[in-house]
Coordinates of C-alpha atoms (C1' of nucleotides) in Angstrom, one line a residue:
Chain A
X1 CA 163.2 -45.9 -117.7
X2 CA 165.6 -48.9 -118.4
X3 CA 164.8 -51.2 -121.2
X4 CA 168.4 -51.0 -122.1
X5 CA 170.4 -54.2 -122.5
X6 CA 173.1 -52.9 -120.2
X7 CA 173.1 -55.5 -117.4
X8 CA 176.7 -54.9 -116.6
X9 CA 178.0 -55.6 -113.1
X10 CA 179.5 -53.0 -110.9
X11 CA 183.0 -54.3 -111.5
X12 CA 182.9 -53.5 -115.2
X13 CA 184.0 -49.9 -115.7
X14 CA 181.3 -48.1 -117.7
X15 CA 184.0 -45.9 -119.3
X16 CA 185.2 -48.0 -122.2
X17 CA 188.7 -46.5 -122.4
X18 CA 189.3 -43.3 -124.2
X19 CA 192.2 -43.4 -126.6
X20 CA 193.9 -40.1 -127.1
X21 CA 196.4 -39.1 -129.8
X22 CA 198.6 -36.2 -128.8
X23 CA 199.6 -33.7 -131.5
X24 CA 202.1 -31.1 -130.3
X25 CA 205.1 -29.4 -132.0
X26 CA 207.8 -30.3 -129.5
X27 CA 208.7 -33.7 -128.0
X28 CA 208.6 -32.1 -124.6
X29 CA 205.1 -30.9 -125.0
X30 CA 204.0 -34.3 -126.2
X31 CA 205.6 -36.1 -123.3
X32 CA 204.1 -33.7 -120.9
X33 CA 200.6 -34.1 -122.2
X34 CA 200.9 -37.9 -122.5
X35 CA 202.1 -38.2 -118.9
X36 CA 199.3 -36.0 -117.7
X37 CA 196.8 -38.3 -119.5
X38 CA 198.3 -41.6 -118.5
X39 CA 198.6 -40.7 -114.8
X40 CA 194.8 -40.5 -114.8
X41 CA 193.7 -44.0 -113.8
X42 CA 190.1 -44.1 -113.0
X43 CA 188.9 -42.2 -116.0
X44 CA 189.9 -44.8 -118.6
X45 CA 191.9 -42.3 -120.5
X46 CA 194.9 -43.6 -122.4
X47 CA 197.4 -41.9 -124.6
X48 CA 197.9 -44.1 -127.7
X49 CA 200.4 -42.1 -129.7
X50 CA 201.7 -38.7 -130.6
X51 CA 203.1 -36.7 -133.4
X52 CA 204.4 -33.2 -134.3
X53 CA 201.7 -32.7 -137.0
X54 CA 198.3 -34.0 -137.9
X55 CA 199.4 -35.2 -141.3
X56 CA 200.9 -38.4 -140.0
X57 CA 200.6 -42.0 -141.0
X58 CA 200.9 -43.3 -137.5
X59 CA 198.4 -46.2 -137.3
X60 CA 197.7 -45.1 -133.7
X61 CA 196.1 -42.0 -135.2
X62 CA 193.3 -44.0 -136.8
X63 CA 192.7 -45.8 -133.5
X64 CA 192.3 -42.7 -131.4
X65 CA 189.0 -41.5 -130.1
X66 CA 190.2 -38.1 -129.3
X67 CA 192.9 -35.9 -130.9
X68 CA 194.5 -33.6 -128.4
X69 CA 196.0 -30.8 -130.4
X70 CA 198.4 -28.2 -128.9
X71 CA 198.2 -24.9 -130.8
X72 CA 195.9 -23.5 -133.3
X73 CA 198.5 -23.6 -136.1
X74 CA 198.5 -27.4 -136.2
X75 CA 194.9 -27.2 -137.1
X76 CA 195.4 -25.0 -140.2
X77 CA 198.1 -27.1 -141.8
X78 CA 196.3 -30.3 -141.8
X79 CA 193.0 -29.1 -143.1
X80 CA 193.0 -31.4 -146.1
X81 CA 194.1 -34.6 -144.6
X82 CA 192.2 -34.0 -141.4
X83 CA 191.4 -37.4 -140.0
X84 CA 188.6 -36.3 -137.7
X85 CA 186.0 -37.4 -140.1
X86 CA 183.0 -38.7 -138.1
X87 CA 184.0 -40.7 -135.1
X88 CA 186.9 -38.7 -133.7
X89 CA 186.7 -35.8 -131.4
X90 CA 189.2 -32.9 -131.2
X91 CA 190.3 -31.1 -128.1
X92 CA 192.3 -28.0 -128.9
X93 CA 194.7 -26.4 -126.5
X94 CA 194.8 -22.7 -127.4
X95 CA 194.1 -19.3 -126.0
X96 CA 192.5 -17.7 -128.9
X97 CA 188.8 -18.1 -129.5
X98 CA 189.2 -17.6 -133.2
X99 CA 189.7 -21.3 -133.6
X100 CA 186.1 -22.1 -132.8
X101 CA 184.9 -21.8 -136.3
X102 CA 187.9 -23.8 -137.6
X103 CA 187.2 -26.6 -135.1
X104 CA 183.5 -26.7 -136.0
X105 CA 184.3 -26.9 -139.6
X106 CA 186.4 -30.0 -139.1
X107 CA 185.0 -32.3 -136.6
X108 CA 181.3 -32.9 -136.6
X109 CA 181.4 -34.9 -133.5
X110 CA 182.6 -33.6 -130.1
X111 CA 185.1 -30.8 -129.8
X112 CA 186.5 -28.5 -127.2
X113 CA 188.9 -25.7 -126.4
X114 CA 191.0 -25.5 -123.3
X115 CA 193.8 -23.1 -122.3
X116 CA 197.2 -24.6 -122.7
X117 CA 197.9 -24.2 -119.0
X118 CA 194.8 -26.1 -117.9
X119 CA 195.3 -28.3 -114.8
X120 CA 195.3 -32.0 -115.3
X121 CA 191.8 -32.5 -113.9
X122 CA 190.3 -30.2 -116.4
X123 CA 192.2 -31.9 -119.2
X124 CA 191.0 -35.3 -118.2
X125 CA 187.4 -34.2 -117.8
X126 CA 187.5 -32.4 -121.2
X127 CA 189.0 -35.4 -123.0
X128 CA 186.3 -37.7 -121.7
X129 CA 183.5 -35.2 -122.5
X130 CA 184.5 -34.6 -126.1
X131 CA 185.0 -38.3 -126.6
X132 CA 181.3 -38.6 -125.7
X133 CA 180.4 -36.2 -128.4
X134 CA 180.0 -33.1 -126.2
X135 CA 181.3 -29.6 -126.7
X136 CA 183.6 -28.3 -123.9
X137 CA 184.7 -24.7 -123.4
X138 CA 186.4 -22.9 -120.6
X139 CA 184.1 -20.6 -118.6
X140 CA 185.8 -17.4 -119.7
X141 CA 185.6 -18.2 -123.4
X142 CA 182.0 -19.3 -123.1
X143 CA 181.2 -16.0 -121.5
X144 CA 182.8 -14.1 -124.2
X145 CA 181.1 -16.1 -126.9
X146 CA 177.6 -16.0 -125.4
X147 CA 177.7 -12.8 -123.5
X148 CA 177.4 -10.6 -126.5
X149 CA 174.9 -12.8 -128.1
X150 CA 171.8 -12.9 -126.0
X151 CA 172.2 -11.5 -122.6
X152 CA 169.2 -9.4 -123.2
X153 CA 165.9 -11.1 -123.5
X154 CA 163.1 -10.2 -125.8
X155 CA 162.9 -7.0 -127.8
X156 CA 161.0 -4.2 -126.1
X157 CA 158.1 -4.6 -128.5
X158 CA 157.6 -7.6 -130.8
X159 CA 157.9 -6.8 -134.4
X160 CA 155.1 -7.6 -136.9
X161 CA 155.8 -10.2 -139.5
X162 CA 156.2 -7.5 -142.2
X163 CA 158.7 -5.6 -140.0
X164 CA 160.8 -8.7 -139.4
X165 CA 160.8 -9.4 -143.1
X166 CA 162.0 -5.9 -143.9
X167 CA 164.6 -6.0 -141.2
X168 CA 166.0 -9.2 -142.6
X169 CA 166.2 -7.7 -146.1
X170 CA 167.9 -4.6 -144.6
X171 CA 170.5 -6.9 -143.0
X172 CA 171.2 -8.3 -146.5
X173 CA 172.0 -4.9 -147.7
X174 CA 168.9 -4.2 -149.9
X175 CA 167.9 -0.6 -150.5
X176 CA 164.3 0.6 -149.9
X177 CA 163.6 0.3 -153.6
X178 CA 164.9 -3.2 -153.8
X179 CA 163.0 -4.2 -150.7
X180 CA 159.9 -2.8 -152.3
X181 CA 160.4 -4.9 -155.4
X182 CA 161.2 -7.9 -153.4
X183 CA 158.0 -7.7 -151.4
X184 CA 155.9 -6.4 -154.2
X185 CA 154.9 -3.2 -152.3
X186 CA 155.5 0.4 -152.7
X187 CA 158.8 2.1 -151.6
X188 CA 156.8 4.3 -149.3
X189 CA 155.3 1.4 -147.6
X190 CA 158.8 0.0 -147.0
X191 CA 159.8 3.3 -145.4
X192 CA 156.8 3.1 -143.2
X193 CA 157.7 -0.3 -141.9
X194 CA 161.2 0.8 -141.4
X195 CA 160.1 3.7 -139.3
X196 CA 157.9 1.4 -137.2
X197 CA 160.6 -1.1 -136.5
X198 CA 163.1 1.6 -135.8
X199 CA 160.8 3.0 -133.2
X200 CA 160.4 -0.4 -131.6
X201 CA 164.0 -1.2 -131.6
X202 CA 164.9 2.2 -130.4
X203 CA 167.3 2.9 -133.2
X204 CA 167.7 5.7 -135.8
X205 CA 169.3 4.0 -138.8
X206 CA 169.6 0.7 -140.6
X207 CA 173.1 -0.2 -139.3
X208 CA 172.0 0.0 -135.7
X209 CA 168.8 -1.8 -136.5
X210 CA 170.8 -4.7 -137.9
X211 CA 173.0 -4.7 -134.8
X212 CA 170.2 -4.7 -132.3
X213 CA 168.2 -7.1 -134.4
X214 CA 171.0 -9.6 -134.4
X215 CA 171.5 -9.2 -130.7
X216 CA 167.8 -9.9 -130.1
X217 CA 168.0 -12.9 -132.3
X218 CA 165.4 -11.8 -134.7
X219 CA 167.7 -11.6 -137.7
X220 CA 169.3 -14.5 -139.4
X221 CA 172.6 -12.9 -140.3
Chain B
X1 CA 206.1 -27.9 -116.6
X2 CA 205.6 -29.4 -113.1
X3 CA 206.6 -27.4 -110.1
X4 CA 203.4 -28.6 -108.6
X5 CA 203.3 -30.2 -105.2
X6 CA 201.3 -33.0 -106.5
X7 CA 203.5 -36.0 -105.8
X8 CA 200.6 -38.4 -105.4
X9 CA 201.1 -42.0 -106.2
X10 CA 199.3 -43.8 -108.9
X11 CA 197.0 -45.6 -106.5
X12 CA 195.4 -42.3 -105.4
X13 CA 192.7 -41.4 -107.8
X14 CA 193.2 -38.0 -109.2
X15 CA 189.5 -37.4 -109.3
X16 CA 188.7 -36.2 -105.8
X17 CA 185.0 -37.4 -105.8
X18 CA 182.4 -35.3 -107.4
X19 CA 179.3 -34.8 -105.2
X20 CA 176.1 -34.4 -107.2
X21 CA 172.8 -33.1 -105.8
X22 CA 169.9 -34.1 -108.0
X23 CA 167.0 -31.7 -108.5
X24 CA 164.0 -33.2 -110.3
X25 CA 160.3 -32.8 -110.0
X26 CA 159.3 -36.4 -109.5
X27 CA 160.7 -39.1 -107.2
X28 CA 161.1 -41.4 -110.2
X29 CA 163.2 -39.0 -112.1
X30 CA 165.4 -38.4 -109.0
X31 CA 165.9 -42.1 -108.4
X32 CA 166.7 -42.7 -112.1
X33 CA 169.3 -39.9 -112.2
X34 CA 170.9 -40.9 -108.9
X35 CA 171.2 -44.5 -110.0
X36 CA 172.8 -43.5 -113.3
X37 CA 175.3 -41.5 -111.4
X38 CA 176.0 -44.0 -108.7
X39 CA 176.6 -46.8 -111.1
X40 CA 179.5 -45.0 -112.5
X41 CA 182.5 -46.2 -110.4
X42 CA 185.7 -45.1 -111.9
X43 CA 184.7 -41.5 -112.4
X44 CA 184.4 -40.7 -108.7
X45 CA 180.9 -39.3 -109.2
X46 CA 178.6 -39.7 -106.2
X47 CA 175.0 -38.6 -105.7
X48 CA 174.7 -37.0 -102.3
X49 CA 171.1 -36.0 -102.2
X50 CA 168.0 -34.9 -104.1
X51 CA 165.0 -32.7 -104.0
X52 CA 162.0 -31.6 -106.0
X53 CA 163.1 -28.0 -105.9
X54 CA 166.2 -25.9 -105.5
X55 CA 164.9 -24.0 -102.5
X56 CA 165.6 -26.8 -100.1
X57 CA 167.3 -26.8 -96.8
X58 CA 168.9 -30.2 -97.3
X59 CA 172.4 -30.0 -95.8
X60 CA 173.5 -32.2 -98.7
X61 CA 172.8 -29.3 -101.0
X62 CA 175.5 -27.2 -99.5
X63 CA 177.9 -30.1 -99.8
X64 CA 177.4 -30.7 -103.4
X65 CA 179.9 -29.8 -106.1
X66 CA 177.4 -30.1 -108.9
X67 CA 173.7 -29.5 -109.1
X68 CA 172.0 -31.7 -111.6
X69 CA 168.7 -30.0 -112.5
X70 CA 166.0 -31.6 -114.6
X71 CA 163.9 -29.1 -116.4
X72 CA 164.3 -25.4 -117.1
X73 CA 161.4 -24.5 -114.8
X74 CA 163.2 -25.5 -111.7
X75 CA 165.8 -22.9 -112.5
X76 CA 163.4 -20.0 -112.7
X77 CA 161.6 -20.6 -109.4
X78 CA 164.7 -20.6 -107.3
X79 CA 166.4 -17.6 -108.8
X80 CA 166.6 -15.7 -105.4
X81 CA 167.8 -18.5 -103.1
X82 CA 170.0 -20.0 -105.8
X83 CA 172.8 -21.8 -104.0
X84 CA 175.2 -21.9 -106.9
X85 CA 177.2 -19.0 -105.6
X86 CA 180.8 -19.5 -106.4
X87 CA 181.9 -23.0 -105.9
X88 CA 179.0 -25.0 -107.3
X89 CA 178.4 -25.9 -110.9
X90 CA 175.1 -26.5 -112.5
X91 CA 174.2 -29.1 -115.1
X92 CA 170.8 -28.6 -116.7
X93 CA 168.8 -31.3 -118.4
X94 CA 166.7 -29.5 -121.0
X95 CA 166.0 -29.3 -124.7
X96 CA 165.5 -25.6 -125.0
X97 CA 168.6 -23.5 -125.5
X98 CA 166.7 -20.5 -124.2
X99 CA 168.1 -21.4 -120.7
X100 CA 171.6 -20.6 -121.6
X101 CA 171.4 -17.0 -120.5
X102 CA 169.6 -18.0 -117.3
X103 CA 172.3 -20.5 -116.5
X104 CA 175.0 -18.0 -117.1
X105 CA 173.3 -15.4 -115.0
X106 CA 173.3 -17.8 -112.0
X107 CA 176.4 -19.9 -111.7
X108 CA 179.7 -18.2 -112.3
X109 CA 181.6 -21.4 -112.2
X110 CA 181.0 -24.4 -114.6
X111 CA 177.7 -25.0 -116.2
X112 CA 176.3 -27.2 -118.9
X113 CA 173.2 -28.3 -120.8
X114 CA 172.3 -31.8 -121.8
X115 CA 169.2 -33.3 -123.4
X116 CA 167.1 -35.1 -120.8
X117 CA 167.5 -38.4 -122.8
X118 CA 171.3 -38.3 -122.8
X119 CA 173.0 -41.6 -122.2
X120 CA 174.7 -42.4 -119.0
X121 CA 178.2 -41.9 -120.4
X122 CA 177.5 -38.4 -121.5
X123 CA 175.9 -37.6 -118.2
X124 CA 178.9 -38.8 -116.3
X125 CA 181.4 -36.9 -118.5
X126 CA 179.3 -33.8 -118.3
X127 CA 179.0 -33.9 -114.6
X128 CA 182.8 -34.3 -114.1
X129 CA 183.5 -31.5 -116.7
X130 CA 181.2 -28.9 -115.2
X131 CA 182.6 -29.8 -111.7
X132 CA 186.0 -28.8 -113.0
X133 CA 184.6 -25.4 -114.0
X134 CA 184.1 -26.2 -117.7
X135 CA 181.2 -25.4 -119.9
X136 CA 179.6 -28.4 -121.6
X137 CA 177.0 -28.4 -124.4
X138 CA 175.6 -31.0 -126.7
X139 CA 176.9 -30.8 -130.2
X140 CA 173.6 -29.9 -131.8
X141 CA 173.0 -27.0 -129.4
X142 CA 176.5 -25.7 -129.9
X143 CA 176.0 -25.8 -133.6
X144 CA 172.9 -23.7 -133.3
X145 CA 174.4 -21.2 -131.0
X146 CA 177.6 -20.7 -132.9
X147 CA 176.2 -21.4 -136.3
X148 CA 174.6 -18.1 -136.8
X149 CA 177.5 -16.3 -135.2
X150 CA 180.6 -17.3 -137.1
X151 CA 180.3 -20.3 -139.3
X152 CA 182.5 -18.7 -141.9
X153 CA 186.1 -18.3 -140.9
X154 CA 188.1 -15.2 -141.5
X155 CA 187.0 -12.3 -143.6
X156 CA 188.4 -12.3 -147.1
X157 CA 190.9 -9.7 -146.2
X158 CA 191.6 -8.7 -142.6
X159 CA 190.6 -5.3 -141.5
X160 CA 193.0 -2.7 -140.3
X161 CA 192.6 -1.5 -136.7
X162 CA 191.0 1.7 -137.9
X163 CA 188.6 0.0 -140.1
X164 CA 187.5 -2.3 -137.3
X165 CA 187.1 0.7 -135.1
X166 CA 184.9 2.4 -137.6
X167 CA 182.9 -0.7 -138.2
X168 CA 182.2 -1.0 -134.5
X169 CA 180.9 2.6 -134.4
X170 CA 178.8 2.0 -137.4
X171 CA 177.2 -0.9 -135.7
X172 CA 176.3 1.4 -132.8
X173 CA 174.4 3.6 -135.2
X174 CA 176.8 6.5 -135.4
X175 CA 176.8 8.7 -138.5
X176 CA 180.0 9.6 -140.3
X177 CA 180.1 12.9 -138.6
X178 CA 179.7 11.4 -135.2
X179 CA 182.4 8.8 -135.9
X180 CA 184.7 11.6 -137.1
X181 CA 184.2 13.4 -133.8
X182 CA 184.6 10.2 -131.8
X183 CA 187.9 9.3 -133.4
X184 CA 189.1 12.9 -133.7
X185 CA 189.5 12.6 -137.5
X186 CA 187.9 14.3 -140.5
X187 CA 184.6 13.1 -141.9
X188 CA 186.3 12.5 -145.2
X189 CA 188.7 10.1 -143.5
X190 CA 185.8 8.2 -142.0
X191 CA 184.3 7.8 -145.4
X192 CA 187.7 6.6 -146.7
X193 CA 187.9 3.9 -144.1
X194 CA 184.3 2.9 -144.7
X195 CA 185.0 2.5 -148.4
X196 CA 188.0 0.3 -147.6
X197 CA 186.1 -2.0 -145.3
X198 CA 183.2 -2.1 -147.6
X199 CA 185.5 -3.4 -150.3
X200 CA 187.1 -5.9 -148.0
X201 CA 183.8 -7.2 -146.8
X202 CA 182.2 -7.2 -150.2
X203 CA 179.3 -5.1 -149.2
X204 CA 177.7 -1.9 -150.4
X205 CA 176.2 -0.2 -147.4
X206 CA 176.4 0.0 -143.6
X207 CA 173.6 -2.3 -142.8
X208 CA 175.1 -5.2 -144.8
X209 CA 178.5 -4.3 -143.3
X210 CA 177.2 -4.7 -139.8
X211 CA 175.5 -8.0 -140.8
X212 CA 178.7 -9.5 -142.3
X213 CA 180.9 -8.0 -139.6
X214 CA 178.8 -9.7 -137.0
X215 CA 178.9 -13.0 -138.8
X216 CA 182.7 -12.8 -139.1
X217 CA 182.9 -12.1 -135.4
X218 CA 184.7 -8.8 -135.8
X219 CA 181.9 -6.7 -134.3
X220 CA 180.9 -6.7 -130.7
X221 CA 177.2 -6.2 -131.2
Chain C
dC1 C1' 129.4 -1.0 -134.3
dG2 C1' 133.5 1.4 -133.3
dG3 C1' 138.1 1.3 -132.0
dA4 C1' 142.8 -0.6 -132.4
dC5 C1' 146.2 -2.5 -135.2
dC6 C1' 148.4 -3.6 -139.4
dA7 C1' 149.4 -2.8 -144.2
dT8 C1' 149.2 0.0 -148.0
dC9 C1' 150.0 4.4 -150.8
dG10 C1' 151.3 9.4 -151.8
dC11 C1' 154.3 14.0 -151.6
dC12 C1' 157.9 17.2 -149.7
dC13 C1' 162.4 18.2 -147.7
dG14 C1' 166.7 18.3 -145.4
dT15 C1' 170.4 15.2 -144.2
dT16 C1' 173.3 11.5 -145.0
dC17 C1' 175.5 8.3 -147.7
dG18 C1' 178.7 6.3 -151.0
dG19 C1' 181.8 6.9 -155.0
dC20 C1' 184.9 9.6 -157.5
dT21 C1' 189.6 11.8 -158.1
dA22 C1' 193.7 13.7 -155.9
dG23 C1' 196.7 14.8 -152.6
dT24 C1' 200.1 14.5 -147.8
dT25 C1' 202.0 12.3 -143.6
dT26 C1' 203.1 8.5 -140.8
dT27 C1' 204.3 3.9 -140.0
dT28 C1' 205.9 -0.4 -141.2
dC29 C1' 209.0 -3.5 -143.3
dG30 C1' 212.4 -5.4 -146.5
Chain D
dC1 C1' 217.6 3.8 -146.4
dG2 C1' 213.9 3.3 -149.6
dA3 C1' 209.5 1.1 -150.8
dA4 C1' 205.0 -0.1 -149.4
dA5 C1' 201.2 0.1 -146.7
dA6 C1' 198.3 2.5 -143.7
dA7 C1' 196.3 6.7 -142.1
dC8 C1' 194.8 11.1 -143.0
dT9 C1' 192.7 15.3 -145.7
dA10 C1' 189.8 17.6 -149.4
dG11 C1' 185.9 18.9 -152.7
dC12 C1' 182.1 17.4 -155.7
dC13 C1' 177.7 15.1 -156.7
dG14 C1' 174.0 11.9 -157.5
dA15 C1' 171.5 8.7 -155.0
dA16 C1' 169.6 7.0 -150.9
dC17 C1' 167.9 7.8 -146.5
dG18 C1' 164.7 9.2 -142.7
dG19 C1' 161.0 12.1 -140.9
dG20 C1' 157.1 15.0 -141.4
dC21 C1' 152.3 15.6 -143.2
dG22 C1' 148.0 12.9 -144.5
dA23 C1' 144.9 9.1 -146.5
dT24 C1' 142.7 4.3 -147.7
dG25 C1' 141.5 -0.5 -146.8
dG26 C1' 141.5 -4.6 -144.3
dT27 C1' 141.1 -7.7 -139.7
dC28 C1' 140.4 -8.7 -135.1
dC29 C1' 138.0 -8.0 -130.9
dG30 C1' 135.3 -5.8 -127.1

DNA sequence: CGGACCATCGCCCGTTCGGCTAGTTTTTCG
DNA sequence: CGAAAAACTAGCCGAACGGGCGATGGTCCG
């Protein structure tokens, strides 16, 4: 279980110092965040710089492991010159969950979202975690994101391969005739499969079928 | 920004020791995980016990802040006597993302999933983060979970409140007439709103509208 | 072998949908 | 205040939808 070359002694901290660059619109916010980070000793977190926007030429920005960004707005502006290319993580302080997709689009490494009023302990833990490439979310946000997705388990009855196929094409907006052409079958057969999968999903029309299908995870959206 | 009564000196570690109880099927796995946790000094992580199953009477179990569980199976068995009531977090080591809903059903506090072969640094960081009530996921898993949901950002044009309302009802399978009754408006008005949101979403029928609406995150499914 | 299941095809019929044009009222905002 | 946007209403019509009836081949399995 340990062929690793890590023969380090106990005195050497295993946390190799996490450098954080603070991006916040006001000097006060920057100072507050930096002090919260610097007062954390054991965690090896260190604030290396700060700026009011992401499009800065501060050399400390390039050195940072984690970008701590206050506010969703600061993420939009700097979309082009976003430095979080491949080795930097981003921790965003924002309430809104709409920023999830923006974050994911930017930083392929670790990322996270935290409410702006998060206590210092959560902030430290989140910084360290995203620096390790993990994804961190507050419990409430995770509940909202996942809760609607797959709280329900399997569909009541499993769909046949043909039915799943038809359901997928329905979700892409195809009419019965187009589905028939696509699958090289008759339009009547398409209607038959649709009736079957409607019965299995317990729905009465295509819109609801797509909705339920997506919730059960058997549609690719 | 700091009316808090935390006037602690710098010598006092802000991380108040995170107690971890390791649950793994084999003694070797337990020993390996405990040694990985205990060799982390600065983080304040401490392994306080271990067992082969969750349904144990080890007093250390009640003392733990975090339950580190190896394998999805161990979660299923102990569903009834699951101790993670309200103050304990659960970090699950598993590949499969199917355990997300199970985890969420159990522990209302912090939780997380990590691949079993995660390096020590990720393990430490994840333990601390979930102990603080956060949700932690590996990047790849988060990508898969969110990817289907809202990879694309905003819709081309934002929907009006009425249009969003109508779209939601469409996703629940309601006909135009039922929507009209539900919203106390005319059926013609419903059709008008539908035409508008179709144009904004770039779709031609309700099924595709639900599909796109779900992908853009503006439908509750 | 016979039954169960899946997939295929056909017709009829009432309902719903989606687009079209053409208005009014309310709200929002410059 | 006046303009613009949003919300609301109306009728018409072709196309699509969804359910009902029945029928024909496959395949798998007891």
